[in-house]
PDB file of C-alpha atoms in Angstrom:
ATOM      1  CA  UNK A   1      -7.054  -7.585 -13.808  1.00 86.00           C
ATOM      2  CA  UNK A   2      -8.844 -10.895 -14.278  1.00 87.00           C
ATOM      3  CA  UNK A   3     -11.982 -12.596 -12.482  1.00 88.00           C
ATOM      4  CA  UNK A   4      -9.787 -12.487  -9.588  1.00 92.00           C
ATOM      5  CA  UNK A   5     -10.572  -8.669  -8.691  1.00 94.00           C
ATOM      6  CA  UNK A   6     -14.386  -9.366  -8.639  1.00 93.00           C
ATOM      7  CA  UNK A   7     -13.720 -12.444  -6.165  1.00 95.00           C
ATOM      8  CA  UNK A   8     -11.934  -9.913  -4.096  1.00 96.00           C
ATOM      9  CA  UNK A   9     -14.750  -7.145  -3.537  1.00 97.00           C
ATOM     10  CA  UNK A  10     -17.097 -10.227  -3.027  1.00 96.00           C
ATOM     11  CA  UNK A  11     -15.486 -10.976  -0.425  1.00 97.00           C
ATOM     12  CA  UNK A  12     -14.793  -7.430   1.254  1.00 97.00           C
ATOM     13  CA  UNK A  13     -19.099  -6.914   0.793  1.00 97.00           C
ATOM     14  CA  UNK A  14     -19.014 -10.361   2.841  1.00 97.00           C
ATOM     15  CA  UNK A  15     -17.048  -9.403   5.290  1.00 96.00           C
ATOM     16  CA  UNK A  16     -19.166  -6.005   5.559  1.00 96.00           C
ATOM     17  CA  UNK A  17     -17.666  -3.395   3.441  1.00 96.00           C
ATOM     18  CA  UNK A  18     -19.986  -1.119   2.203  1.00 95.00           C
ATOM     19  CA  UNK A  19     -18.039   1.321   0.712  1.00 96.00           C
ATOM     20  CA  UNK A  20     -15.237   0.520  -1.447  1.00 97.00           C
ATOM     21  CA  UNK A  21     -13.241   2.599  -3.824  1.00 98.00           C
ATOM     22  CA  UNK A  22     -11.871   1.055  -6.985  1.00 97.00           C
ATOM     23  CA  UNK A  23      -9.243   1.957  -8.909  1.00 97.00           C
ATOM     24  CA  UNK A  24      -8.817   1.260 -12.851  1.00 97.00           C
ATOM     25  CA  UNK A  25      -5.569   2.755 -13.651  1.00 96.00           C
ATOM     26  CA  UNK A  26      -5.407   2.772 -17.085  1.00 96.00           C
ATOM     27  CA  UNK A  27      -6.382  -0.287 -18.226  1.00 94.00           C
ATOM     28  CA  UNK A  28      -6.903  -1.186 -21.677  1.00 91.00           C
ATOM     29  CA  UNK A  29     -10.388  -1.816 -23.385  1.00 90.00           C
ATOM     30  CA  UNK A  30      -9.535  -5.936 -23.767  1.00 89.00           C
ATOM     31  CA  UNK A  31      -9.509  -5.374 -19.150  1.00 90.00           C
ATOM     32  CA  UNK A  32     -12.473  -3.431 -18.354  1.00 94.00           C
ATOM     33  CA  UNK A  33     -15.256  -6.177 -17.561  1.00 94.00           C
ATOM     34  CA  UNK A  34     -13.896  -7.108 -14.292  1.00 94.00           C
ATOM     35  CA  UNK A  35     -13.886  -3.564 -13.302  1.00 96.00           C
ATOM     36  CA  UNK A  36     -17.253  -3.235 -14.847  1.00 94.00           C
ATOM     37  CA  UNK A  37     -18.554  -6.301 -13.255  1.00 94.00           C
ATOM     38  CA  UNK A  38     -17.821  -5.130  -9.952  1.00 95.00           C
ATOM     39  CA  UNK A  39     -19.019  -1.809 -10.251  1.00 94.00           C
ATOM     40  CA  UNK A  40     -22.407  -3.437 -10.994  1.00 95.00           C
ATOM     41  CA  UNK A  41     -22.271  -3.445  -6.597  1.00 96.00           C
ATOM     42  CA  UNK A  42     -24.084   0.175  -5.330  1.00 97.00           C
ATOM     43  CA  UNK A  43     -21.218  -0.409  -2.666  1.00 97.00           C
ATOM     44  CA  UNK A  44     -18.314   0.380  -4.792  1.00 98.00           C
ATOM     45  CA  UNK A  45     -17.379   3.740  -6.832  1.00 98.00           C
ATOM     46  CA  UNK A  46     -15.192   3.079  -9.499  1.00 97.00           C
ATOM     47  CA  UNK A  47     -12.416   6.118 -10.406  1.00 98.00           C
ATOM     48  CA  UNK A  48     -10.646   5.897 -13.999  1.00 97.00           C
ATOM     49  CA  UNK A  49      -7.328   6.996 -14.999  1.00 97.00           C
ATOM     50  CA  UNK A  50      -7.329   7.270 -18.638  1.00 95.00           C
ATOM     51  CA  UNK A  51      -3.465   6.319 -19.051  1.00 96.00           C
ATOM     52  CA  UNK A  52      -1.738   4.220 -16.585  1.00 95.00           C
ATOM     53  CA  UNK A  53      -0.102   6.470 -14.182  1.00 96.00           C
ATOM     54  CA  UNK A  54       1.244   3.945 -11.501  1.00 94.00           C
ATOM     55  CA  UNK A  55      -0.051   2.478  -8.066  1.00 94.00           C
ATOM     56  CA  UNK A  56       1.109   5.416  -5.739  1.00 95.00           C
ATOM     57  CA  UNK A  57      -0.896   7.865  -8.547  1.00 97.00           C
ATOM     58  CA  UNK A  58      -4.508   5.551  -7.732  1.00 97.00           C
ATOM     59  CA  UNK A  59      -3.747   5.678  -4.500  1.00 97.00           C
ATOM     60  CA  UNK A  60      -4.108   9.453  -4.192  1.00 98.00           C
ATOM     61  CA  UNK A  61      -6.556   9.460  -6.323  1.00 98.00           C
ATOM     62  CA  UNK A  62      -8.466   7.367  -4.002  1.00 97.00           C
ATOM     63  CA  UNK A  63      -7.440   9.251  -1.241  1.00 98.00           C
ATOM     64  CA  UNK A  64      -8.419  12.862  -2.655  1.00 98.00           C
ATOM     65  CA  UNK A  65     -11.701  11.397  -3.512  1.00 98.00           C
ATOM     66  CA  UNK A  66     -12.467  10.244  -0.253  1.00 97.00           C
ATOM     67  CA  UNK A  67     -11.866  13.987   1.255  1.00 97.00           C
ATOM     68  CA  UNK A  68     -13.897  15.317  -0.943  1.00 97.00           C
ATOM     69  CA  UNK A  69     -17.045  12.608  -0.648  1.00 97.00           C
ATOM     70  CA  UNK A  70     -16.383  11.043   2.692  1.00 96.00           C
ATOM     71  CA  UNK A  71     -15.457  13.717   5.904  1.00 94.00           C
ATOM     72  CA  UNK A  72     -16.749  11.654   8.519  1.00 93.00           C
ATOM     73  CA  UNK A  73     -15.171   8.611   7.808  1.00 93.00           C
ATOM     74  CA  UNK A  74     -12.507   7.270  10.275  1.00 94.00           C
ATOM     75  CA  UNK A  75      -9.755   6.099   7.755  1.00 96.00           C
ATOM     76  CA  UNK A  76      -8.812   4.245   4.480  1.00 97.00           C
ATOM     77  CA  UNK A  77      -7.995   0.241   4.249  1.00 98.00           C
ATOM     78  CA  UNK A  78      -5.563   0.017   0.782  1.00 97.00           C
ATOM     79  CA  UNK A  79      -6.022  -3.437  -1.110  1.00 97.00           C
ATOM     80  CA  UNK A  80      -4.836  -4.840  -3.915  1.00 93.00           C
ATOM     81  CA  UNK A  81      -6.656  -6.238  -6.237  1.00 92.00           C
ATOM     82  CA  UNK A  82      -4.428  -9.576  -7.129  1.00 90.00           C
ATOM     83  CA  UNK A  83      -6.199 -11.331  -3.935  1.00 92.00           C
ATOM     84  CA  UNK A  84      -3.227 -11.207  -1.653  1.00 90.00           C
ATOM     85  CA  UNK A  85      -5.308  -9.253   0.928  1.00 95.00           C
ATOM     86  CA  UNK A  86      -7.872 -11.964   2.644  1.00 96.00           C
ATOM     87  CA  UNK A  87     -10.930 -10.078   4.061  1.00 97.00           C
ATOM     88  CA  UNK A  88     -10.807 -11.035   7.585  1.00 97.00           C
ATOM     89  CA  UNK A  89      -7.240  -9.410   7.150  1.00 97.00           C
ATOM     90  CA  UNK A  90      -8.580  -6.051   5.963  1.00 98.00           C
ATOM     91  CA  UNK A  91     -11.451  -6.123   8.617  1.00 97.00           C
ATOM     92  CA  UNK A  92      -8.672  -7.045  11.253  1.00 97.00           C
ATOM     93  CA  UNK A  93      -6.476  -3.702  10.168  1.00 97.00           C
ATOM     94  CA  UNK A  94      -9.238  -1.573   9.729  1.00 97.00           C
ATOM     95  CA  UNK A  95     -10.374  -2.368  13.568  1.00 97.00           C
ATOM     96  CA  UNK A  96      -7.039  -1.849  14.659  1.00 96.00           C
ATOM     97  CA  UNK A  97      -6.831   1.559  13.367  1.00 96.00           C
ATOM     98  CA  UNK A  98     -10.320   2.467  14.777  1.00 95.00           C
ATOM     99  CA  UNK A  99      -8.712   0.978  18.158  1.00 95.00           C
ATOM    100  CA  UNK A 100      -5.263   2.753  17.782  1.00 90.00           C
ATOM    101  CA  UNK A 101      -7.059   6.213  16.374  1.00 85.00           C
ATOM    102  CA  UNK A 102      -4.203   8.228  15.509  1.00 90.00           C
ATOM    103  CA  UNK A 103      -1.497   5.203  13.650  1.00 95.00           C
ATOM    104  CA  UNK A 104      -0.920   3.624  10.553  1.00 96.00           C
ATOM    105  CA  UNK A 105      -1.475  -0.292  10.462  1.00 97.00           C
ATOM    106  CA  UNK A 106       0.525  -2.296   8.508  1.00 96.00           C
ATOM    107  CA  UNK A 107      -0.764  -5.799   7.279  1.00 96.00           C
ATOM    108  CA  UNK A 108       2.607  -7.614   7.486  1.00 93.00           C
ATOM    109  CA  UNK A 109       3.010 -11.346   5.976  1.00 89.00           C
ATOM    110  CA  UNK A 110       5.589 -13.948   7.407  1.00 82.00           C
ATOM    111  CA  UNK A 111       8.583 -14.369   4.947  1.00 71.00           C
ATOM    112  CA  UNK A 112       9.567 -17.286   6.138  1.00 71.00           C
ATOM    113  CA  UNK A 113       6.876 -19.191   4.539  1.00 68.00           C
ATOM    114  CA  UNK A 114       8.260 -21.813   1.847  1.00 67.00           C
ATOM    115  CA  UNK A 115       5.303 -20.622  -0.690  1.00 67.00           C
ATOM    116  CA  UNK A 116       7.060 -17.277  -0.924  1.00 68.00           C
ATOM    117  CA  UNK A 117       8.605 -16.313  -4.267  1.00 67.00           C
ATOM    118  CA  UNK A 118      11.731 -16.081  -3.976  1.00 65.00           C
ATOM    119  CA  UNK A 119      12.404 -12.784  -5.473  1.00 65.00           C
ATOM    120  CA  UNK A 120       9.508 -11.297  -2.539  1.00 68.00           C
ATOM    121  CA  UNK A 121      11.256 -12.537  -0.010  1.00 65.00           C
ATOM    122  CA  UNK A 122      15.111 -11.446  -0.929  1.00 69.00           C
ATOM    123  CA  UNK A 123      13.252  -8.217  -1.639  1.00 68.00           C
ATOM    124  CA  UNK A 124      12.010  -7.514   1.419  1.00 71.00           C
ATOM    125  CA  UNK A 125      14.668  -9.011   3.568  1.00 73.00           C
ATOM    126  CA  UNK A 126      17.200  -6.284   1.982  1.00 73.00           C
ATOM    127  CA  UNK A 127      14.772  -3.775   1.536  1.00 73.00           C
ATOM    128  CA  UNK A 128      13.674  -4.366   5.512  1.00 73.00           C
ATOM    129  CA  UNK A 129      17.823  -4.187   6.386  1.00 75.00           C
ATOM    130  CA  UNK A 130      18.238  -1.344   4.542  1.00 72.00           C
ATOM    131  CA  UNK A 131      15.508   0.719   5.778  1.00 71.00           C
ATOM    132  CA  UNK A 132      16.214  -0.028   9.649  1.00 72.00           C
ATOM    133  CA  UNK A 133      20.439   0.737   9.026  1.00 70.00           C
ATOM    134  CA  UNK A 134      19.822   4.171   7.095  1.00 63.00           C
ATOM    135  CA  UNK A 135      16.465   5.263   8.752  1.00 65.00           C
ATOM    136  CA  UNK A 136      15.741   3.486  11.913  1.00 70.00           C
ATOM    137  CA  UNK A 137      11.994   1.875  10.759  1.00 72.00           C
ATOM    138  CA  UNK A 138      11.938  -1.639  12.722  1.00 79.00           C
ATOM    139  CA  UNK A 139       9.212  -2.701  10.253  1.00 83.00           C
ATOM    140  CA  UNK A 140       8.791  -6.652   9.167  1.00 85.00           C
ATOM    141  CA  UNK A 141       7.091  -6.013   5.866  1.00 87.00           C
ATOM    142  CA  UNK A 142       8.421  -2.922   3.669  1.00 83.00           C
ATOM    143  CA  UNK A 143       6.098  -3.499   0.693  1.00 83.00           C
ATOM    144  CA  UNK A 144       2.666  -4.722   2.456  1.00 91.00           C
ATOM    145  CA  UNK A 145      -0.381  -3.222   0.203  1.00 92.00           C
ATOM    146  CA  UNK A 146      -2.593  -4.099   3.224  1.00 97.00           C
ATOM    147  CA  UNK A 147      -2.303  -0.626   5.023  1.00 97.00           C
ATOM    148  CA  UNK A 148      -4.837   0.954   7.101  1.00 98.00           C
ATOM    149  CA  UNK A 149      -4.402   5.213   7.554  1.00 97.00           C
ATOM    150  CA  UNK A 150      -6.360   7.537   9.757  1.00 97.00           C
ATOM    151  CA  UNK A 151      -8.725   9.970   8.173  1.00 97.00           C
ATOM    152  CA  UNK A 152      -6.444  12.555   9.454  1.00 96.00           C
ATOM    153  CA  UNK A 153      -3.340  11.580   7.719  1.00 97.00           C
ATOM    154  CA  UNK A 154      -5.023  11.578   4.107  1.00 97.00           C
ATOM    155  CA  UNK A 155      -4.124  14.808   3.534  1.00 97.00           C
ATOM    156  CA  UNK A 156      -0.440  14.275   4.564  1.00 97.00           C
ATOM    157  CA  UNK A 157      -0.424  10.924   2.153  1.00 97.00           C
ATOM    158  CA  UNK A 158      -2.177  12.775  -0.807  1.00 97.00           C
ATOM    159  CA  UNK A 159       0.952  15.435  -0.808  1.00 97.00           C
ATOM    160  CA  UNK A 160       3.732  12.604  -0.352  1.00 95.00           C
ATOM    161  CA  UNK A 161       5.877  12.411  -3.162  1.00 91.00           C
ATOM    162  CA  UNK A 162       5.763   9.374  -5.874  1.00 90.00           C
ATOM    163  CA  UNK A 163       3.454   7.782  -8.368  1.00 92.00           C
ATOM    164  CA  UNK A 164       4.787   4.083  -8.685  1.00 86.00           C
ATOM    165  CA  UNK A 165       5.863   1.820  -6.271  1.00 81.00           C
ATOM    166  CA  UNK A 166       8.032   4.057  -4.325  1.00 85.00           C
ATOM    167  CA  UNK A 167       5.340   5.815  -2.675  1.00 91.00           C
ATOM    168  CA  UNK A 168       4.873   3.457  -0.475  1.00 90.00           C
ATOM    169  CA  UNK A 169       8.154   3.503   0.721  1.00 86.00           C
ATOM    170  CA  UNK A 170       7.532   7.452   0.781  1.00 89.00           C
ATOM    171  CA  UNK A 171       4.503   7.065   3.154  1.00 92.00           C
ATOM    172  CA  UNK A 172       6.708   5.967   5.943  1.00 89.00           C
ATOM    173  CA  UNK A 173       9.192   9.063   6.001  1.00 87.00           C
ATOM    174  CA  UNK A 174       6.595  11.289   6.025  1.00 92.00           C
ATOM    175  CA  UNK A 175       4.353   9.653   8.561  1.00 91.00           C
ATOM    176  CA  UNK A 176       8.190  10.067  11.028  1.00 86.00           C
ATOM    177  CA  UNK A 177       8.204  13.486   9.638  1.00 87.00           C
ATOM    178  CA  UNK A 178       4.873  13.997  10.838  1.00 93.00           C
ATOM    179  CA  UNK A 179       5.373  12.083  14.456  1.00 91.00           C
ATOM    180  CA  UNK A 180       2.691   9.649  13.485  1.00 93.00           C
ATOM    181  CA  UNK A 181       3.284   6.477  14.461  1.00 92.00           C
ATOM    182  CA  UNK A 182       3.060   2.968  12.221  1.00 93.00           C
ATOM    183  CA  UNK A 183       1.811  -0.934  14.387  1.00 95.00           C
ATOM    184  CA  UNK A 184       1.666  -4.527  12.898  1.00 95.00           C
ATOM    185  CA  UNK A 185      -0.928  -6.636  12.414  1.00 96.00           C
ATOM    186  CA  UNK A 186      -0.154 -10.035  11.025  1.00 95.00           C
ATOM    187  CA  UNK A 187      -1.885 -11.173   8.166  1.00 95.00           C
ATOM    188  CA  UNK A 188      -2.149 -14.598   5.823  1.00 92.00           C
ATOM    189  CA  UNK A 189       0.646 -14.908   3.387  1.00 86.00           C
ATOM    190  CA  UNK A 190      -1.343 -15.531  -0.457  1.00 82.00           C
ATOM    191  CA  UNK A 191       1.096 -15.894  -3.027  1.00 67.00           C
ATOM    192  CA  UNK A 192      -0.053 -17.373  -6.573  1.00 62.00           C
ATOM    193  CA  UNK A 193       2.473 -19.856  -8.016  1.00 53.00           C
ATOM    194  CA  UNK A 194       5.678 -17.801  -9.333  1.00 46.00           C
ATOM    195  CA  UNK A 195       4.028 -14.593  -8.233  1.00 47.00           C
ATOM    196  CA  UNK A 196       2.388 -14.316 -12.298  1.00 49.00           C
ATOM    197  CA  UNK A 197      -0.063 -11.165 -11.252  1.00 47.00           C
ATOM    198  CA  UNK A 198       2.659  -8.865 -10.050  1.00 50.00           C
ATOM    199  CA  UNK A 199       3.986  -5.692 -11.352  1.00 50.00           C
ATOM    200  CA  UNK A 200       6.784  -5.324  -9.535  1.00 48.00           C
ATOM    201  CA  UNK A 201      10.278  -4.446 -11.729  1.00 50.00           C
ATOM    202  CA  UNK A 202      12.648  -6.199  -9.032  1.00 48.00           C
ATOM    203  CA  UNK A 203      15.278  -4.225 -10.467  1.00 46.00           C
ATOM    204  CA  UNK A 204      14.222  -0.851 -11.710  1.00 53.00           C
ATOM    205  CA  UNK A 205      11.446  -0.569  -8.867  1.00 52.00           C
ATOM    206  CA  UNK A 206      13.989  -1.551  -6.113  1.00 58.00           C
ATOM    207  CA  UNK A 207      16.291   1.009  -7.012  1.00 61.00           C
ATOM    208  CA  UNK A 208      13.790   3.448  -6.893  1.00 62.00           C
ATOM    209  CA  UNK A 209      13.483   2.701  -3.258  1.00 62.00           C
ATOM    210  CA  UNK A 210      16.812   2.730  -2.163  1.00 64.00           C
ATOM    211  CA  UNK A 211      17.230   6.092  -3.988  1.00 67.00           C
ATOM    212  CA  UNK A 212      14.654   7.357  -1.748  1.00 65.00           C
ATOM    213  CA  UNK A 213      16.144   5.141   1.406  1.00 64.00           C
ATOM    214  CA  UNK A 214      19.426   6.841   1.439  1.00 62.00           C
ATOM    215  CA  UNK A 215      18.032  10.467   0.513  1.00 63.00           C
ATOM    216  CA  UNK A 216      15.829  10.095   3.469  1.00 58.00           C
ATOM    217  CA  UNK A 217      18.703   9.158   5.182  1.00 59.00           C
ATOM    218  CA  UNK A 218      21.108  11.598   4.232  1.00 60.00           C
ATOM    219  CA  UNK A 219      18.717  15.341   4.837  1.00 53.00           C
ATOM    220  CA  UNK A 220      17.660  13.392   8.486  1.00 50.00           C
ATOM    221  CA  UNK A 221      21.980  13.431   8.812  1.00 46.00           C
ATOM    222  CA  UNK A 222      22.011  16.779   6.984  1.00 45.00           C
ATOM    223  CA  UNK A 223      19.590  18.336   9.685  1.00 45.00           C
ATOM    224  CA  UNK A 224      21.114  16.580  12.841  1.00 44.00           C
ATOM    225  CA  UNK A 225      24.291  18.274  11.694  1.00 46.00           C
ATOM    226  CA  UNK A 226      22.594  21.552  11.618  1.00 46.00           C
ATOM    227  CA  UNK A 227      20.754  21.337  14.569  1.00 47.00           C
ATOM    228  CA  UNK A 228      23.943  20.313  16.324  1.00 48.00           C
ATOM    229  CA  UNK A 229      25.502  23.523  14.725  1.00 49.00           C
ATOM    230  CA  UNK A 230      23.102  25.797  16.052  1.00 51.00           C
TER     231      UNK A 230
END
């Protein structure tokens, strides 16, 4: 991370936060200060990963932390650090899943805006086709980082499969396992020039995805067939 992650739990303390979990997974000793900086804030716990071990590994890191330090919270609002997530967005999810109670909100961005990179917006437009032919999920925006979960459903996300980015595509089939259902809330779409911050193997990560995509698909075919049998 740069200066930008500092900017971005400014803002979340400005828009209210007061208790924010931060993630440092595995960066390198040349990275810490921005981590270090922000930690500085009584608001925000920092948890370490001593090697990199992938976003969907911090995640449930984050998530087992937060059942073990914070039971009577109502949920958890993911953000990425890269400033894509504007606060008013967060704060907008995070009172949407206080309103809804028992779903997962999705902070979905318009791909139709010009300042898209190009290879986010191919992305998701397959990625979005695929996943409503082979599973059925009308959702706009597959890869959104801006998600807001119920308290409840932390234990369910911290036993989903996947460490990288294909946990967040793994999150969805077990929320429909689970019966728990998934809204939209529109956010701003923040792109820097060319997309520079982004970890994101368009390739190696996407395949990843489908793999999942289509094994989802195929054991929900596998037990219709069964169930039909019996």
């Amino acid at each position: 991370p740069d200066e930008t992650l500092e900017h971005v739990v400014g803002s979340l303390l400005e828009a209210g936060f007061r208790d924010i979990v931060l993630i440092n997974d595995g960066s390198d000793t040349d990275h810490l200060e921005p981590f270090l900086h922000a930690a500085e804030h009584p608001e925000v716990v920092l948890l370490t990963h001593p090697v990199n071990r992938g976003k969907g590994a911090a995640m449930k890191t984050a998530f087992r932390w937060l059942l073990e330090n914070r039971p009577n919270c109502a949920g958890v609002v993911t953000v990425d650090g890269d400033g894509q997530h504007l606060a008013v967005d967060v704060k907008n999810c995070a009172q949407r899943m206080i309103d809804e109670k028992d779903k997962m909100v999705l902070g979905c961005r318009n791909f139709d805006d010009p300042h898209v990179p190009w290879k986010s917006r191919t992305g998701n437009r397959i990625t979005r086709m695929v996943f409503r032919i082979f599973c059925g999920f009308p959702i706009s925006d597959t890869q959104t980082g801006l998600r807001a979960i119920p308290y409840a459903c932390l234990p369910l996300m911290c036993e989903t499969a996947g460490d990288r980015y294909e946990y967040e595509t793994e999150m969805f089939f077990a929320l429909k396992k689970a019966h728990v259902g998934i809204v939209e809330e529109k956010i701003a779409t923040v792109y820097e020039p060319g997309n520079p911050s982004s970890h994101f193997k368009p390739f190696q990560d996407a395949l990843s995805i489908y793999r999942r995509i289509i094994a989802f698909s195929c054991g929900q075919l596998l037990a219709f067939v069964l169930s039909s049998g019996a």
